[in-house]
Amino acid sequence: MKKSKLMILTRAYSRGIGFWQQFGLSDTKSIRAEQNPLRRLRRQLVNVLLMLLLLVALASVAVMLVINFLQIERIGAMLGINGLSVLTSSVLAALILFLLATYTAGSTLFKAADLKFLVTLPVRADTIFLSRILLHYRTNVIVYWALMLPSYIAVGIVHGLSVQLIVNGIILLLTGPVLPLSCSALFSRLFAKNKSRVGRYVELVAFGLLIVSLAVLQGLMTRWARTGFLDIDPTQILASLSTMADKAISWLPLSVLQTRMIVSEESAGMGPLVATILHLASAGIATFFILRIAATDYVSVLNFNVSTQQSVKKRKGSPGKIEKQRSMLSALITKEFAVINGHNAFMFELYAEAFVPIILIAVYSVGGLMTDISSAIAFISDLTLFPFIFCGILLAVASITMMSSTSISRETPLLDIIRSLPIPTKRHVQAKIAAHLLMFGTAFVFYTVIGMLLLPVGFMHIVWMLPLGATVMIISSCLGLAIDYMRPMYQWKLPQQAIKQNVNGIIGMVASIVVLGIFGGLAILLVQVLGLSVMLSGFILALLGALMTIPAWKVLLQVASGLYENI
Amino acid sequence: MIDIEAVTKRYSPNKRPAVDLLSLHVDSGEIFGFLGPNGAGKSTTIRMMVGLLRQDTGTIKVCGYDNIAQNVEMKRCIGYVPDEPLFYENMSGRKYLDFISDVFDIDLDTRIARIAKWAGRFSLIDALDDKISSYSRGMKQKLGVIAALIHDSRILVLDEPMVGLDPKSAFVLKEVMREFCNTGGTVFFSTHVMDVAERLCDTVGIINKGALIASGTFASLKESTGENQATLEQLFLELTDEEVETNDTHSRV
Ligand SMILES: Nc1ncnc2c1ncn2[C@@H]1O[C@H](COP(=O)(O)OP(=O)(O)OP(=O)(O)O)[C@@H](O)[C@H]1O
Ligand SMILES: [Mg+2]
């Protein structure tokens, strides 16, 4: 009885929205329902292309990880620790999963809109809670798999494929994520009833921690790689690594058990079966208690959220004044930001995309990595193309974003208000591009100036970098918007779906990469092949970019008018 | 003012049309009540009228503007209150009205005066600086009505505007609609409240299963059905019920 209710609740969530649809892909059923055979074919084709794109993106990341884990496994072999890669990945995956899941736990477990309705049903609170945990598992588990699988592959390559690897691998993939996810639930529960702004910023903190830990990790790896390859005394490093690994082993019994499940070690005195049982038992007990605590007073937390959602801060004192009349365009730009600020998920994603590099630079400087980086850069700064490389990297940071390519998806629930107003398509689109430039253009200018202060790039190059940057960003923004206008994501229940799980965002990023690639190729052509000066090439590229904005704009207008005017 | 000519709209090709060869005319200065059971096609018609949805066949003209060819011009002369009050929740009510005023290019003094006037009449002044997310259903509904009134359009199109309003606000809204027409405006609204329609409307139209089954003044409706003592409620039940019965006999055969 209870179990069936749990299944109903879990399934109810995804009713009406197919698995692929939550990523913005059309599902097969809706394609089959399409009457026009030509259109059906086109939609099928688009779908297949999109899936291929996703697979390629995932595969390339996976290959990189596998290579890294192979190296780690080999180093482990030198230290006499079998399965070091599994140990690393299990710690890494648990940590990253925990941080990433904390960032969305609140909205899935405690604040989702449908919970208001669910609490009124004759279902036990524990059942609702458990169903939300299952959902939480379902949305986040893929991250864990993406990080764990490469290490299994590395182990398979080094130690050979075995039944133990496959069976325990599967068991671990399924059960491994449970504990970190439970911890994230507990963590966000601790702040779920906090009336102050702390509660709201827990997610931000988790996100910040995630970024910082990724940066630190990356920094460590680079550092490690440098010392590992450049310094002379490998035995010393091995010794220090070995003590590090020993420390890790004594600190992380669960990860060690997980490692022993995958790779046996005679000295451990424990077979894979014992390791599995021990791991399942200990993780299971821990999970049980953590979830018990996280589920305390679940109903009151839900009611708390229902009631606080109604009474958002009221401004005291003087009544809000209307200071001045704005143009339609600036009113629309304000609206763009009102949409972004309407959901934490949108804010974190977009503001982080624009300004995380600042955090990275700060972390790197603190970690003393900046000197390493600038010495590495000194090597390429002698190249004639260096100003272009510099500009290209900064543009990659500023223009590869989901800002435009999820712009319409983000506002679909409110689309009717804006569509019923007498606003020409042109203005809508201008406002969206302007919002893009306001956020990422500002970031670009900022990074360019800082970069020029830190690195040996002549300040005079700014005269072509800024216009070139502006045109490239406008082109990327136009392409991203056009993509989202063509197939906005209409039904989303959690804001994350409109942005993080939206294929349009990825396609938009790929489109920006292609644009950058084209300009990079042209730069090489102009400077290396034709032998023009950097300054002149920069101007030519900026001019070319300006010319390319025209067709991009035309296409965008055409597509966008279908939503607003040309209904 | 509003001319709907033989309009048909299907949401999907293998279902019956949501609006079926509908023709309607509303003159300026009139209050038109659009009645019909759930799912009859009222909201669909209204969404086509305000330029949100394209009809499959037929033409719609509001203020002389075609809803497809002159979409933006047409929207400019309509104040629309949707059936579901959705807003940018983290704006305050005042910010939202300010946003609408910017879109309609209303100068500063005028908008301040109008916001004060309408928010005062609908007793929303105190809440105007709170975030919209803190509003109740009825408060949001009122904000939607104010947003439709603020740009002084010539036509008001309201989809079930009375839903969620307290008695006083409902009364004010009825008053406002009447005044709006007295100054030359046109009101087109859908409702399920027969008393309101009976007392307020100059003409009513009853739609069922996408087709207009009756329209005209209340008096002419009574005449055509030959029931001079009937209330609009009785007429409505009779007219829409008849349809159901004929359909039932169809399906039984
Ligand atoms: N987005 C949609 N997709 C498919 N069918 C729809 C859609 N919107 C409405 N319909 C169908 O069109 C028909 C008319 O719906 P409409 O919303 O116009 O009814 P209504 O008269 O406004 O009803 P109510 O009084 O309940 O508001 C219904 O049969 C409905 O199922
Ligand atoms: Mg309706």
mmCIF file with all atom_site columns, C-alpha atoms in Angstrom, chain B residues 155-227:
data_model
loop_
_atom_site.group_PDB
_atom_site.id
_atom_site.type_symbol
_atom_site.label_atom_id
_atom_site.label_alt_id
_atom_site.label_comp_id
_atom_site.label_asym_id
_atom_site.label_entity_id
_atom_site.label_seq_id
_atom_site.pdbx_PDB_ins_code
_atom_site.Cartn_x
_atom_site.Cartn_y
_atom_site.Cartn_z
_atom_site.occupancy
_atom_site.B_iso_or_equiv
_atom_site.pdbx_formal_charge
_atom_site.auth_seq_id
_atom_site.auth_comp_id
_atom_site.auth_asym_id
_atom_site.auth_atom_id
_atom_site.pdbx_PDB_model_num
ATOM 1  C CA . ILE B 1 155 ? -11.430 48.306 -25.743 1.00 0.00 ? 155 ILE B CA 1
ATOM 2  C CA . LEU B 1 156 ? -11.326 46.203 -22.624 1.00 0.00 ? 156 LEU B CA 1
ATOM 3  C CA . VAL B 1 157 ? -11.180 42.447 -23.046 1.00 0.00 ? 157 VAL B CA 1
ATOM 4  C CA . LEU B 1 158 ? -11.573 40.551 -19.800 1.00 0.00 ? 158 LEU B CA 1
ATOM 5  C CA . ASP B 1 159 ? -11.527 36.775 -19.389 1.00 0.00 ? 159 ASP B CA 1
ATOM 6  C CA . GLU B 1 160 ? -13.565 35.922 -16.289 1.00 0.00 ? 160 GLU B CA 1
ATOM 7  C CA . PRO B 1 161 ? -12.598 39.105 -14.448 1.00 0.00 ? 161 PRO B CA 1
ATOM 8  C CA . MET B 1 162 ? -14.825 38.536 -11.418 1.00 0.00 ? 162 MET B CA 1
ATOM 9  C CA . VAL B 1 163 ? -13.042 35.377 -10.294 1.00 0.00 ? 163 VAL B CA 1
ATOM 10 C CA . GLY B 1 164 ? -11.544 35.868 -6.849  1.00 0.00 ? 164 GLY B CA 1
ATOM 11 C CA . LEU B 1 165 ? -12.747 39.433 -6.336  1.00 0.00 ? 165 LEU B CA 1
ATOM 12 C CA . ASP B 1 166 ? -14.393 40.370 -3.050  1.00 0.00 ? 166 ASP B CA 1
ATOM 13 C CA . PRO B 1 167 ? -17.929 41.808 -3.271  1.00 0.00 ? 167 PRO B CA 1
ATOM 14 C CA . LYS B 1 168 ? -16.748 45.378 -3.075  1.00 0.00 ? 168 LYS B CA 1
ATOM 15 C CA . SER B 1 169 ? -14.098 44.987 -5.759  1.00 0.00 ? 169 SER B CA 1
ATOM 16 C CA . ALA B 1 170 ? -16.544 43.136 -7.975  1.00 0.00 ? 170 ALA B CA 1
ATOM 17 C CA . PHE B 1 171 ? -18.959 46.000 -7.546  1.00 0.00 ? 171 PHE B CA 1
ATOM 18 C CA . VAL B 1 172 ? -16.260 48.551 -8.374  1.00 0.00 ? 172 VAL B CA 1
ATOM 19 C CA . LEU B 1 173 ? -15.263 46.573 -11.426 1.00 0.00 ? 173 LEU B CA 1
ATOM 20 C CA . LYS B 1 174 ? -18.836 46.526 -12.683 1.00 0.00 ? 174 LYS B CA 1
ATOM 21 C CA . GLU B 1 175 ? -19.058 50.270 -12.109 1.00 0.00 ? 175 GLU B CA 1
ATOM 22 C CA . VAL B 1 176 ? -15.799 50.805 -13.933 1.00 0.00 ? 176 VAL B CA 1
ATOM 23 C CA . MET B 1 177 ? -16.956 48.730 -16.882 1.00 0.00 ? 177 MET B CA 1
ATOM 24 C CA . ARG B 1 178 ? -20.134 50.751 -17.128 1.00 0.00 ? 178 ARG B CA 1
ATOM 25 C CA . GLU B 1 179 ? -18.246 54.054 -16.952 1.00 0.00 ? 179 GLU B CA 1
ATOM 26 C CA . PHE B 1 180 ? -15.792 52.804 -19.521 1.00 0.00 ? 180 PHE B CA 1
ATOM 27 C CA . CYS B 1 181 ? -18.628 52.297 -21.980 1.00 0.00 ? 181 CYS B CA 1
ATOM 28 C CA . ASN B 1 182 ? -20.320 55.551 -21.144 1.00 0.00 ? 182 ASN B CA 1
ATOM 29 C CA . THR B 1 183 ? -17.171 57.350 -22.229 1.00 0.00 ? 183 THR B CA 1
ATOM 30 C CA . GLY B 1 184 ? -17.194 55.594 -25.577 1.00 0.00 ? 184 GLY B CA 1
ATOM 31 C CA . GLY B 1 185 ? -15.173 52.479 -24.797 1.00 0.00 ? 185 GLY B CA 1
ATOM 32 C CA . THR B 1 186 ? -16.169 48.906 -25.524 1.00 0.00 ? 186 THR B CA 1
ATOM 33 C CA . VAL B 1 187 ? -16.095 46.047 -23.049 1.00 0.00 ? 187 VAL B CA 1
ATOM 34 C CA . PHE B 1 188 ? -15.924 42.389 -24.028 1.00 0.00 ? 188 PHE B CA 1
ATOM 35 C CA . PHE B 1 189 ? -15.867 39.973 -21.133 1.00 0.00 ? 189 PHE B CA 1
ATOM 36 C CA . SER B 1 190 ? -16.510 36.331 -20.449 1.00 0.00 ? 190 SER B CA 1
ATOM 37 C CA . THR B 1 191 ? -18.170 35.200 -17.256 1.00 0.00 ? 191 THR B CA 1
ATOM 38 C CA . HIS B 1 192 ? -19.935 32.344 -15.551 1.00 0.00 ? 192 HIS B CA 1
ATOM 39 C CA . VAL B 1 193 ? -21.945 34.663 -13.308 1.00 0.00 ? 193 VAL B CA 1
ATOM 40 C CA . MET B 1 194 ? -25.347 34.996 -14.955 1.00 0.00 ? 194 MET B CA 1
ATOM 41 C CA . ASP B 1 195 ? -26.629 37.739 -12.646 1.00 0.00 ? 195 ASP B CA 1
ATOM 42 C CA . VAL B 1 196 ? -23.719 39.956 -13.582 1.00 0.00 ? 196 VAL B CA 1
ATOM 43 C CA . ALA B 1 197 ? -24.243 39.330 -17.256 1.00 0.00 ? 197 ALA B CA 1
ATOM 44 C CA . GLU B 1 198 ? -27.964 39.943 -17.018 1.00 0.00 ? 198 GLU B CA 1
ATOM 45 C CA . ARG B 1 199 ? -27.666 43.257 -15.213 1.00 0.00 ? 199 ARG B CA 1
ATOM 46 C CA . LEU B 1 200 ? -24.531 44.592 -16.819 1.00 0.00 ? 200 LEU B CA 1
ATOM 47 C CA . CYS B 1 201 ? -24.513 43.598 -20.467 1.00 0.00 ? 201 CYS B CA 1
ATOM 48 C CA . ASP B 1 202 ? -26.045 45.393 -23.376 1.00 0.00 ? 202 ASP B CA 1
ATOM 49 C CA . THR B 1 203 ? -25.706 42.268 -25.441 1.00 0.00 ? 203 THR B CA 1
ATOM 50 C CA . VAL B 1 204 ? -24.722 38.718 -24.658 1.00 0.00 ? 204 VAL B CA 1
ATOM 51 C CA . GLY B 1 205 ? -23.436 35.877 -26.753 1.00 0.00 ? 205 GLY B CA 1
ATOM 52 C CA . ILE B 1 206 ? -23.721 32.249 -25.727 1.00 0.00 ? 206 ILE B CA 1
ATOM 53 C CA . ILE B 1 207 ? -21.167 29.837 -27.101 1.00 0.00 ? 207 ILE B CA 1
ATOM 54 C CA . ASN B 1 208 ? -21.282 26.091 -26.807 1.00 0.00 ? 208 ASN B CA 1
ATOM 55 C CA . LYS B 1 209 ? -18.805 23.599 -28.244 1.00 0.00 ? 209 LYS B CA 1
ATOM 56 C CA . GLY B 1 210 ? -17.164 26.343 -30.251 1.00 0.00 ? 210 GLY B CA 1
ATOM 57 C CA . ALA B 1 211 ? -20.299 27.593 -31.968 1.00 0.00 ? 211 ALA B CA 1
ATOM 58 C CA . LEU B 1 212 ? -22.362 30.663 -31.171 1.00 0.00 ? 212 LEU B CA 1
ATOM 59 C CA . ILE B 1 213 ? -25.828 29.402 -30.289 1.00 0.00 ? 213 ILE B CA 1
ATOM 60 C CA . ALA B 1 214 ? -27.453 32.688 -29.375 1.00 0.00 ? 214 ALA B CA 1
ATOM 61 C CA . SER B 1 215 ? -26.623 36.365 -29.316 1.00 0.00 ? 215 SER B CA 1
ATOM 62 C CA . GLY B 1 216 ? -28.350 39.701 -28.942 1.00 0.00 ? 216 GLY B CA 1
ATOM 63 C CA . THR B 1 217 ? -29.879 41.767 -26.192 1.00 0.00 ? 217 THR B CA 1
ATOM 64 C CA . PHE B 1 218 ? -31.381 39.977 -23.239 1.00 0.00 ? 218 PHE B CA 1
ATOM 65 C CA . ALA B 1 219 ? -34.825 41.050 -24.434 1.00 0.00 ? 219 ALA B CA 1
ATOM 66 C CA . SER B 1 220 ? -34.319 39.695 -27.909 1.00 0.00 ? 220 SER B CA 1
ATOM 67 C CA . LEU B 1 221 ? -33.099 36.386 -26.473 1.00 0.00 ? 221 LEU B CA 1
ATOM 68 C CA . LYS B 1 222 ? -36.249 36.073 -24.405 1.00 0.00 ? 222 LYS B CA 1
ATOM 69 C CA . GLU B 1 223 ? -38.322 36.860 -27.424 1.00 0.00 ? 223 GLU B CA 1
ATOM 70 C CA . SER B 1 224 ? -36.634 34.349 -29.685 1.00 0.00 ? 224 SER B CA 1
ATOM 71 C CA . THR B 1 225 ? -37.090 31.549 -27.200 1.00 0.00 ? 225 THR B CA 1
ATOM 72 C CA . GLY B 1 226 ? -40.626 32.666 -26.443 1.00 0.00 ? 226 GLY B CA 1
ATOM 73 C CA . GLU B 1 227 ? -40.045 32.709 -22.694 1.00 0.00 ? 227 GLU B CA 1
#
